[in-house]
Coordinates of C-alpha atoms and ligand atoms in Angstrom, one line a residue:
X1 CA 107.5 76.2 112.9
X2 CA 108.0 78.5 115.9
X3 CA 108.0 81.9 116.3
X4 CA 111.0 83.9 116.2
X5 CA 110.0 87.5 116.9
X6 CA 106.7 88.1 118.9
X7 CA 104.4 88.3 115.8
X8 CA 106.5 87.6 113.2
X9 CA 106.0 83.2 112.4
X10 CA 106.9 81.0 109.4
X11 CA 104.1 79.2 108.1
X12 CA 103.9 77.1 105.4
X13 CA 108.0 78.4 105.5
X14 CA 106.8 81.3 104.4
X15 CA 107.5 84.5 107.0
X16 CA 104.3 85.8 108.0
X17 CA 102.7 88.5 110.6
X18 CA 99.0 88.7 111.3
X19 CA 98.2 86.2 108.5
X20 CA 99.9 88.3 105.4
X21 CA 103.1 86.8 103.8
X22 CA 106.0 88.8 103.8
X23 CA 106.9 87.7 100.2
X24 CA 103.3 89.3 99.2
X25 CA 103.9 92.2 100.5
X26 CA 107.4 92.7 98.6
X27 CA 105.8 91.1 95.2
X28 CA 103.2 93.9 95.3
X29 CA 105.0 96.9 96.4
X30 CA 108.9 95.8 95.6
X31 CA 111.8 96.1 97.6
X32 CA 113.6 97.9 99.5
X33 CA 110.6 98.6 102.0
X34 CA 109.7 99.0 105.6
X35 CA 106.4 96.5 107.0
X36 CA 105.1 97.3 110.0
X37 CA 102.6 95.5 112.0
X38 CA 99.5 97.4 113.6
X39 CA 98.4 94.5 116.4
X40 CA 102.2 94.6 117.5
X41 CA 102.3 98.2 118.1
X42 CA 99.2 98.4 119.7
X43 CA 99.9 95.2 121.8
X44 CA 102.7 96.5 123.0
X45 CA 101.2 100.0 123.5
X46 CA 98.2 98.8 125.3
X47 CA 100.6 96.5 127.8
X48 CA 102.3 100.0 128.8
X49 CA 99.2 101.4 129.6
X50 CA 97.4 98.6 131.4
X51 CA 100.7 98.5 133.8
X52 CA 100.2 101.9 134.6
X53 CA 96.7 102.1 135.1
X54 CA 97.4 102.2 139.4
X55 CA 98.7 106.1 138.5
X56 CA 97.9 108.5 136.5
X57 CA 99.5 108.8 133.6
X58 CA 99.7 109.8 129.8
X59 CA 102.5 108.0 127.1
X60 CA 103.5 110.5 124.4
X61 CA 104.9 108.6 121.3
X62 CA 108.1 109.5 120.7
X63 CA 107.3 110.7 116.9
X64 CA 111.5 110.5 115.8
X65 CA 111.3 106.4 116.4
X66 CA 108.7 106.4 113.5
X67 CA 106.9 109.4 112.3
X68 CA 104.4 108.0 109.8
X69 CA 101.4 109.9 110.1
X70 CA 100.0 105.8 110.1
X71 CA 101.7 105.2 113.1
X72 CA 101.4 107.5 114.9
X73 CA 97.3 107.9 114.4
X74 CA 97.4 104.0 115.2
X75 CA 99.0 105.0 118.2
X76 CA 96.3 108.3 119.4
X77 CA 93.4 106.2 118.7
X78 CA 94.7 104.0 121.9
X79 CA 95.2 107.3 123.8
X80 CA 98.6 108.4 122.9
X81 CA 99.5 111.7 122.7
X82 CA 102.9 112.9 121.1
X83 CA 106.8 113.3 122.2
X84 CA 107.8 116.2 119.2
X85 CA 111.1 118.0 118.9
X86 CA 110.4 120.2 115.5
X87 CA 107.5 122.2 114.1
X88 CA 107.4 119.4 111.3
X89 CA 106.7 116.8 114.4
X90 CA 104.3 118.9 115.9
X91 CA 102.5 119.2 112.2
X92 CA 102.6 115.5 111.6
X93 CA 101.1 114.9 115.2
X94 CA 98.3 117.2 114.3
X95 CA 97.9 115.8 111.4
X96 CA 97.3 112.4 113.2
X97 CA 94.7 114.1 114.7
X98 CA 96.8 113.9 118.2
X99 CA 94.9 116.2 121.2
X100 CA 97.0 119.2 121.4
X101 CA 96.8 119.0 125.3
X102 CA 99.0 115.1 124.9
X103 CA 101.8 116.8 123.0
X104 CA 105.0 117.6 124.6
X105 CA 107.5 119.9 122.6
X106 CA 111.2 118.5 123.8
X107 CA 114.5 119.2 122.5
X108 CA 117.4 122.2 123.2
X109 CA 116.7 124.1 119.8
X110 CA 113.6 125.2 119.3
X111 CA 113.3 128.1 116.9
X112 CA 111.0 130.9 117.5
X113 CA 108.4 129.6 114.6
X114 CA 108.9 126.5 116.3
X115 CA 107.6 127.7 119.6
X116 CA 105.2 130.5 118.2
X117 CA 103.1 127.7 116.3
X118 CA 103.5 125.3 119.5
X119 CA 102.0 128.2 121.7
X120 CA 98.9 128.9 119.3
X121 CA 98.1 125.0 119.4
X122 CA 98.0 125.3 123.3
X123 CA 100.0 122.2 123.1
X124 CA 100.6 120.6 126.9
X125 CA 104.1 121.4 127.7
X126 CA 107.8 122.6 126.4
X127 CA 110.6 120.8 127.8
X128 CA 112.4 123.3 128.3
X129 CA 116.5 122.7 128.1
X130 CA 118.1 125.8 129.2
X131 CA 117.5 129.6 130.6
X132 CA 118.0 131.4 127.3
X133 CA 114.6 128.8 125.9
X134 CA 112.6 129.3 128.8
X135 CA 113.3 133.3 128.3
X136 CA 112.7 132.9 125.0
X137 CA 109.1 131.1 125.5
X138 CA 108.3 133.8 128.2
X139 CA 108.7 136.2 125.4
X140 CA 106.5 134.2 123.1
X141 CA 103.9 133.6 125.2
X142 CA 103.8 136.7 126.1
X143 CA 103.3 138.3 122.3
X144 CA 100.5 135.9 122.3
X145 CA 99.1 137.4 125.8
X146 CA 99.4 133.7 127.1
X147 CA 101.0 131.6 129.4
X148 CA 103.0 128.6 128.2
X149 CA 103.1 126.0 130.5
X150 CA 106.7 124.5 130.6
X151 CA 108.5 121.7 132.2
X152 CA 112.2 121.6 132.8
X153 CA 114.2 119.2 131.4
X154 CA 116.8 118.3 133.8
X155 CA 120.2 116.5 133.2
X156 CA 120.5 114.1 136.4
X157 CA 124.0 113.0 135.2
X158 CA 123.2 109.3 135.4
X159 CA 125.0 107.1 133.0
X160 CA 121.9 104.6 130.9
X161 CA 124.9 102.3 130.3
X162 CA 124.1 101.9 126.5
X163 CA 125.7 103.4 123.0
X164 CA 127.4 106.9 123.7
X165 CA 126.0 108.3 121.0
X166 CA 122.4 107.7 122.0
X167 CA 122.9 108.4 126.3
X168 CA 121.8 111.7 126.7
X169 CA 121.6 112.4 130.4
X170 CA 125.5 112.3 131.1
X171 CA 126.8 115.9 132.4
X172 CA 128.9 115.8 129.4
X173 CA 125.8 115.6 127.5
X174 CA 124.3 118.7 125.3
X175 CA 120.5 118.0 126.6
X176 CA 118.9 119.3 130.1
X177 CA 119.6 121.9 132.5
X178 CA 122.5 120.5 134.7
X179 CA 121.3 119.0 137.8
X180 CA 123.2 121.8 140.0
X181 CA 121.2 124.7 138.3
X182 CA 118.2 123.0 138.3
X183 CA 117.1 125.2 141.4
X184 CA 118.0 128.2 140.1
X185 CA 116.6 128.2 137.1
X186 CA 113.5 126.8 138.9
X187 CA 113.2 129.9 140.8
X188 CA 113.9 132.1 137.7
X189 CA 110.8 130.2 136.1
X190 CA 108.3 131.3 138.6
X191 CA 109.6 134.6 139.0
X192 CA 108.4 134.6 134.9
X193 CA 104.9 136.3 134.3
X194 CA 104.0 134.2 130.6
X195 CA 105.5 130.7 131.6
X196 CA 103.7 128.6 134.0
X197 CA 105.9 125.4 135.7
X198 CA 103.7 122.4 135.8
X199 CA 106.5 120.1 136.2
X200 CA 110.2 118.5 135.6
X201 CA 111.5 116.0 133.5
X202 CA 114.7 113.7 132.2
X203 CA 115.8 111.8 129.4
X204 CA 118.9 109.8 130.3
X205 CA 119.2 108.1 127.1
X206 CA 117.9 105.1 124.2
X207 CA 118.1 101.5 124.4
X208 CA 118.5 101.2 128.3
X209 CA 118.7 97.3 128.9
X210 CA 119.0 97.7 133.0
X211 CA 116.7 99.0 135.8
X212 CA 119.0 100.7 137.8
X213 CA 119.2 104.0 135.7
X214 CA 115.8 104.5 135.5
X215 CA 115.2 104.1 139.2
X216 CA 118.4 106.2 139.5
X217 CA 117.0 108.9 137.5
X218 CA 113.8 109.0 139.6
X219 CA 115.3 109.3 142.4
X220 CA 117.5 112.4 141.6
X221 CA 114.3 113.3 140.1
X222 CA 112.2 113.3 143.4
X223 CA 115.2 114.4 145.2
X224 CA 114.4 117.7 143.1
X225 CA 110.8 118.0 143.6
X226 CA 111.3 117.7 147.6
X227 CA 113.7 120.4 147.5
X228 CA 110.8 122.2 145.5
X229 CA 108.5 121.8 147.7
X230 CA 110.5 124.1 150.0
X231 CA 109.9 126.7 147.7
X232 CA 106.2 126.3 147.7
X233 CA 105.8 125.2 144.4
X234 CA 103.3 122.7 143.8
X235 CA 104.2 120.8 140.3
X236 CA 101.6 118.1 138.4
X237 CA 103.6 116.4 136.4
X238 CA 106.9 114.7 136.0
X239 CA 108.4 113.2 133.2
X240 CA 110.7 110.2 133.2
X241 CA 111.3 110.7 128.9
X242 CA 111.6 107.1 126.8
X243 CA 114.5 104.8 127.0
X244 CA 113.3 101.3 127.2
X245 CA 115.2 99.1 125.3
X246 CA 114.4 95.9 123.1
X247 CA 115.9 92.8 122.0
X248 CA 117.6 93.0 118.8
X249 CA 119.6 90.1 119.4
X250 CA 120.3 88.5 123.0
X251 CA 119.5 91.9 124.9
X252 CA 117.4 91.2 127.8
X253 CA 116.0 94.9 128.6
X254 CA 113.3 94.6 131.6
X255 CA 110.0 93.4 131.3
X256 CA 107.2 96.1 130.7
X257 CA 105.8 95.7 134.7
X258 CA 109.7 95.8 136.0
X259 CA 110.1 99.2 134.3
X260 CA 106.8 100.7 135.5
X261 CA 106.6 98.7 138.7
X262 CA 109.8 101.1 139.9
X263 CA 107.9 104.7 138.8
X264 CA 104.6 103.6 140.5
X265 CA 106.4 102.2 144.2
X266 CA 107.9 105.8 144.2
X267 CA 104.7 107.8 142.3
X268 CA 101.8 105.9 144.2
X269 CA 101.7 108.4 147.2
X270 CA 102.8 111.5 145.3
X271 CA 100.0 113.8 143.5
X272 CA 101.9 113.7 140.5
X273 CA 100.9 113.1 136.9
X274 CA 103.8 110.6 135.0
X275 CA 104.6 111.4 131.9
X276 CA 106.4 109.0 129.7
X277 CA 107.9 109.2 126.0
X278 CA 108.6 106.1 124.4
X279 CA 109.7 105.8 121.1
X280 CA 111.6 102.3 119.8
X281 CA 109.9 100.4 122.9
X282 CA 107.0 100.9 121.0
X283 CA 106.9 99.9 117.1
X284 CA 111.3 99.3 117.1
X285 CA 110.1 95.2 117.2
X286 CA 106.7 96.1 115.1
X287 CA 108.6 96.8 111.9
X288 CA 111.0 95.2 109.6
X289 CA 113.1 96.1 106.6
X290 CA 112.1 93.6 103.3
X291 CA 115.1 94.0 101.2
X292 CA 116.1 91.1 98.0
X293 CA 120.0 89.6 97.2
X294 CA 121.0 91.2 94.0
X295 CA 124.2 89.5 94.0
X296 CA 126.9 87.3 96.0
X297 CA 130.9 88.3 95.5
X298 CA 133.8 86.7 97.1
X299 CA 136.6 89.3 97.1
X300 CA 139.9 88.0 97.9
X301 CA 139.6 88.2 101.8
X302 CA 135.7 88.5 102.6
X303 CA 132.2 87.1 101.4
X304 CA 129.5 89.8 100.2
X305 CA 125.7 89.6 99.9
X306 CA 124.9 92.5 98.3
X307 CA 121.1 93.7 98.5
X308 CA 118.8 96.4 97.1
X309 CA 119.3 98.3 100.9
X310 CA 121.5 100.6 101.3
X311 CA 123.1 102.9 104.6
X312 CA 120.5 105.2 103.1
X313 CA 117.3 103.2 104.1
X314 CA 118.7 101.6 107.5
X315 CA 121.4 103.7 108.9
X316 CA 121.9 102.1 112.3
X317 CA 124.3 99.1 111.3
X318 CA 126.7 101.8 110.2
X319 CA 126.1 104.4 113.0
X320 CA 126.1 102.7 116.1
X321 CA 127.3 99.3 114.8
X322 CA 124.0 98.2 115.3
X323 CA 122.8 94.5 114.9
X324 CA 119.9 93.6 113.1
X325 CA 118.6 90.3 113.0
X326 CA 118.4 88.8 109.0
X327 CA 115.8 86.1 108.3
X328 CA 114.9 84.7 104.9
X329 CA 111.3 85.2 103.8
X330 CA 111.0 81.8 102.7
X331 CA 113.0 79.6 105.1
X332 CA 115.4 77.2 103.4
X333 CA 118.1 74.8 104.2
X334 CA 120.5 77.0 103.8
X335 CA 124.8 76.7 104.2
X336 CA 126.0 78.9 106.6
X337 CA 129.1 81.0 105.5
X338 CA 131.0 84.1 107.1
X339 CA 129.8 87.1 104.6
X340 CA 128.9 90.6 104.8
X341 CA 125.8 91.9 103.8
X342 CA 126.0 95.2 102.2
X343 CA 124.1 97.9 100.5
X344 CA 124.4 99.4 97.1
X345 CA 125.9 103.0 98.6
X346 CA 129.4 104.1 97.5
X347 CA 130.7 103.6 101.0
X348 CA 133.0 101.1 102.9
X349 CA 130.1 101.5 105.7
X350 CA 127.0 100.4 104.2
X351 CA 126.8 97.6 105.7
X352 CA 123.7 95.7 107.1
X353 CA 125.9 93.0 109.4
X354 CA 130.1 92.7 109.1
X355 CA 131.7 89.4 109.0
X356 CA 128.4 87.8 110.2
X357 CA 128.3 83.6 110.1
X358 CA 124.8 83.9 107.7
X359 CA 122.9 81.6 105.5
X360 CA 124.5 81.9 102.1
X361 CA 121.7 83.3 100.5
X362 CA 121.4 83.7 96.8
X363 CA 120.5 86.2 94.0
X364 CA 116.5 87.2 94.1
X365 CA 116.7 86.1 98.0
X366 CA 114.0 88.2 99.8
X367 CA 115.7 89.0 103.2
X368 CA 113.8 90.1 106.7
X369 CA 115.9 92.5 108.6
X370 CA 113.8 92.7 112.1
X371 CA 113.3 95.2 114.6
X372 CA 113.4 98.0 111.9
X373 CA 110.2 100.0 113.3
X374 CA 112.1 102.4 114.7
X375 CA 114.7 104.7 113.4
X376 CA 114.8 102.8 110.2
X377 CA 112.1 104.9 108.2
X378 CA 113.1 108.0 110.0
X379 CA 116.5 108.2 109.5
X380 CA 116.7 107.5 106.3
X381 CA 118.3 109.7 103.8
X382 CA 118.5 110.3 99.5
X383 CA 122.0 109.6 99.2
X384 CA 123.2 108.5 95.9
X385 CA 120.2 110.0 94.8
X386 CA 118.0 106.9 96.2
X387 CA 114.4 107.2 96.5
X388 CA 112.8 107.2 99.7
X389 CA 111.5 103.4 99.9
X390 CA 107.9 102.8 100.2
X391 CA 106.3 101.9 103.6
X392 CA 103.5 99.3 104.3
X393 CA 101.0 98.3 107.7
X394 CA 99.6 95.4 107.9
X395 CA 96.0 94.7 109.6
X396 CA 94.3 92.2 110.2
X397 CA 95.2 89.8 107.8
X398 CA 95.6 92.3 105.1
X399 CA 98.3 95.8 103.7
X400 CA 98.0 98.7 103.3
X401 CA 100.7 101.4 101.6
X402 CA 100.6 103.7 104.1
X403 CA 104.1 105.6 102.3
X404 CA 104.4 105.3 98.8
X405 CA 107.5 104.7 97.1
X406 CA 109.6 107.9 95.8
X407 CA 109.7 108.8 92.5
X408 CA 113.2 110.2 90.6
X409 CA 110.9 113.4 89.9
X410 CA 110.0 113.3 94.0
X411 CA 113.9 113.9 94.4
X412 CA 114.2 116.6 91.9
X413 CA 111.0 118.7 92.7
X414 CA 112.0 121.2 94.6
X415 CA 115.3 122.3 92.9
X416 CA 115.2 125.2 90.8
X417 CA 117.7 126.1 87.9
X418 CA 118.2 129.6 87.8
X419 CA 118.1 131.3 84.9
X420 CA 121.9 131.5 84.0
X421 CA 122.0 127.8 83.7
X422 CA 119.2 127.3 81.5
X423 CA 121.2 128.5 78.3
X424 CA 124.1 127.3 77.0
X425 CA 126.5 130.4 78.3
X426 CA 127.8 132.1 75.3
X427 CA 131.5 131.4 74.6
X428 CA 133.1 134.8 75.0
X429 CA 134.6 136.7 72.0
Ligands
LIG501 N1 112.2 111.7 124.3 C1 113.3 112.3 124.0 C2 113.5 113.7 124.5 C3 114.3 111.7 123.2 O1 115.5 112.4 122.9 C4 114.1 110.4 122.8 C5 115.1 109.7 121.9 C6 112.9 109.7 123.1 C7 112.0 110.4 123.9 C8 112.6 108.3 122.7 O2 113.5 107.4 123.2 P1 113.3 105.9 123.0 O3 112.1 105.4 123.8 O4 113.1 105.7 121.5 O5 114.5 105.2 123.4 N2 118.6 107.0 116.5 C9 119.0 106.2 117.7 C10 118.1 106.6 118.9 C11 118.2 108.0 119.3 C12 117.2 108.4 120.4 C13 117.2 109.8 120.7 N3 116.3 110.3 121.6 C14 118.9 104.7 117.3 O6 118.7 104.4 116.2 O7 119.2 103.9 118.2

């Protein structure tokens, strides 16, 4: 039988990646739980690279797609370094044992801590989002008699043409110094004596399925750095953030070599460091949620599947309307039907597809829901008191839990009763 999603293939109809059966995988860890596949991720990481290898260049993960301290290690031992935006990113990237100098600290509210622990790990850069940060990382830096070396993150006001809630280089937009103060606030930045500009950078948004933002973006971009040069200030680096999309469905974002192929025509002749920070380009079609039928209901105007995933594991259907592909792990000749599959949450919205013409799978059905490696895991959540679900890599030809499974006591342990609760109060006189 053919394969479906680069990596994923039924054999034997039974869905498989890199030799190991998904239906193993859930019989040995149960369900709900998140597979991801090591040779996919580093496939696709090591494709990125080799079509940059004409410039130079370094790709910091985007840790929010997927911030497994597996994945991301899988990730540095190709030659990653990190994309953080908390002090809890930055300790997981260390953790992975990513090279300080590859981490970049983006992001418009970093706390003090934040960027105190940052400076101490001599981490690369901040991407710094507005005056009042870069003041306060002068002021940092300079408690630590250092000098922080900053980027600033610039909004060029070009529109990614994807889901509002995930385009965040619009002027409307909270993120990035507006593209009209850029030049200011440039000149403020060397005027500082504890930050040091190496560079400028953009995020325009997530899932971008078209070139012609990206090239846009560049372009205002360099536009910026020859007005720069006027001011005699020689910058290393620029960073053009994440953004490339993947096919969920019938999206048809650009090849690997289109995307790069516009950054090096304009960054072959300039002496300029590209940074990059992909995130769901890199493990989004690596991962997969495993989830099994519980039950089937017809209510009196829809069809339900109702599975052991809820809004809680997989948010996206319900925030963004997301699609996710649903394949069975044992492929069967299944009747189609119009149905809904939906979580056990006590909302309207947990839904994993609405009013979707599906196989009518049945009770104990294990259920594939692809393209889950990246913001599945990461934005999950414990409501209705639901465990966080365990996570599993596979590697050549065999898994590994590289997340256990939550435990009720896991969701309880770090409440505290005070001690006016712990007696029965005594019933007044
Ligand atoms: N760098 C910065 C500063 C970002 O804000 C983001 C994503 C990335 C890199 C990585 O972008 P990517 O390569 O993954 O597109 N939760 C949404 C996606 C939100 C993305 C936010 N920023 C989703 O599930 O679609």
């Amino acid at each position: 039988m053919a394969a479906i999603f680069d990596g994923f293939k039924y054999q034997d109809h039974v869905l498989c990646s890199d030799g190991v059966s998904l239906e193993e995988v859930a019989e040995k860890v149960g369900t709900p739980c998140y597979v991801y596949v090591s040779d996919i991720i580093s496939k696709t990481y090591q494709e990125l690279d080799r079509s940059l290898e004409s410039i130079p260049h370094i790709i910091c993960y985007a840790v929010k797609a997927n911030p497994n301290i597996s994945v991301i290690r899988a990730l540095g031992q190709l030659g990653a370094g990190a994309d953080i935006v908390s002090g809890g990113e930055l300790f997981r990237a260390l953790e992975a044992e990513i090279p300080s100098d590859k981490i970049v600290f983006s992001g418009v509210g970093k706390t003090r801590e934040e960027i105190d622990s940052a400076i101490r790990r001599k981490i690369l850069c901040f991407n710094v989002e507005s005056e009042q940060e870069l003041l306060m990382i002068d002021l940092a830096a300079k408690s630590f008699k250092r000098v922080a070396d900053v980027c600033l993150r610039i909004n060029p006001d070009v529109d990614p043409k994807t889901h509002p809630y995930i385009a965040t280089g619009l002027k409307k937009s909270k993120f990035g110094i507006p593209y009209k103060k850029a030049l200011d606030l440039i000149r403020a930045a060397l005027r500082l004596k504890n930050v040091n500009l190496i560079g400028l950078g953009c995020h325009i948004g997530s899932q971008i399925t078209e070139t012609k933002p990206f090239t846009d973006s560049l372009n205002r971009m360099l536009k910026l750095y020859d007005q720069c040069a006027k001011l005699k200030c020689e910058f290393s680096y620029i960073d053009m953030g994440g953004g490339l999309g993947i096919s969920y469905h019938h999206e048809h974002p650009p090849t690997v070599e289109t995307y790069t192929q516009g950054f090096i025509k304009e960054l072959k002749d300039r002496k300029l460091t590209l940074i990059l920070e992909p995130g769901r380009s890199l493990v989004g079609n690596a991962g997969v949620l495993l989830t099994r039928v519980l039950y089937g209901k017809r209510g009196e105007t829809s069809n339900f599947i109702i599975v052991d995933a809820g809004m809680n594991d997989l948010i996206r259907p319900a925030l963004y309307s997301a699609y996710h592909t649903i394949l069975p792990a044992r492929y069967k000749k299944y009747k189609k039907i119009k149905a809904s599959v939906v979580g056990p949450c006590c909302e309207s919205g947990d839904i994993l597809t609405k009013e979707r013409r599906i196989q009518n799978f049945q009770p104990g059905d294990l259920l594939s829901v692809m393209s889950c490696g990246a913001y599945g895991s990461s934005m999950s959540s414990h409501y209705n008191s639901r465990v966080k679900i365990a996570e599993v890599m596979i590697h050549h030809g065999k898994f590994h839990i590289i997340r256990e499974r939550e435990t009720y006591e896991d969701l309880i342990s770090k409440e505290r009763v005070p001690s006016f609760l712990k007696k029965a109060a005594a019933v007044p006189a």
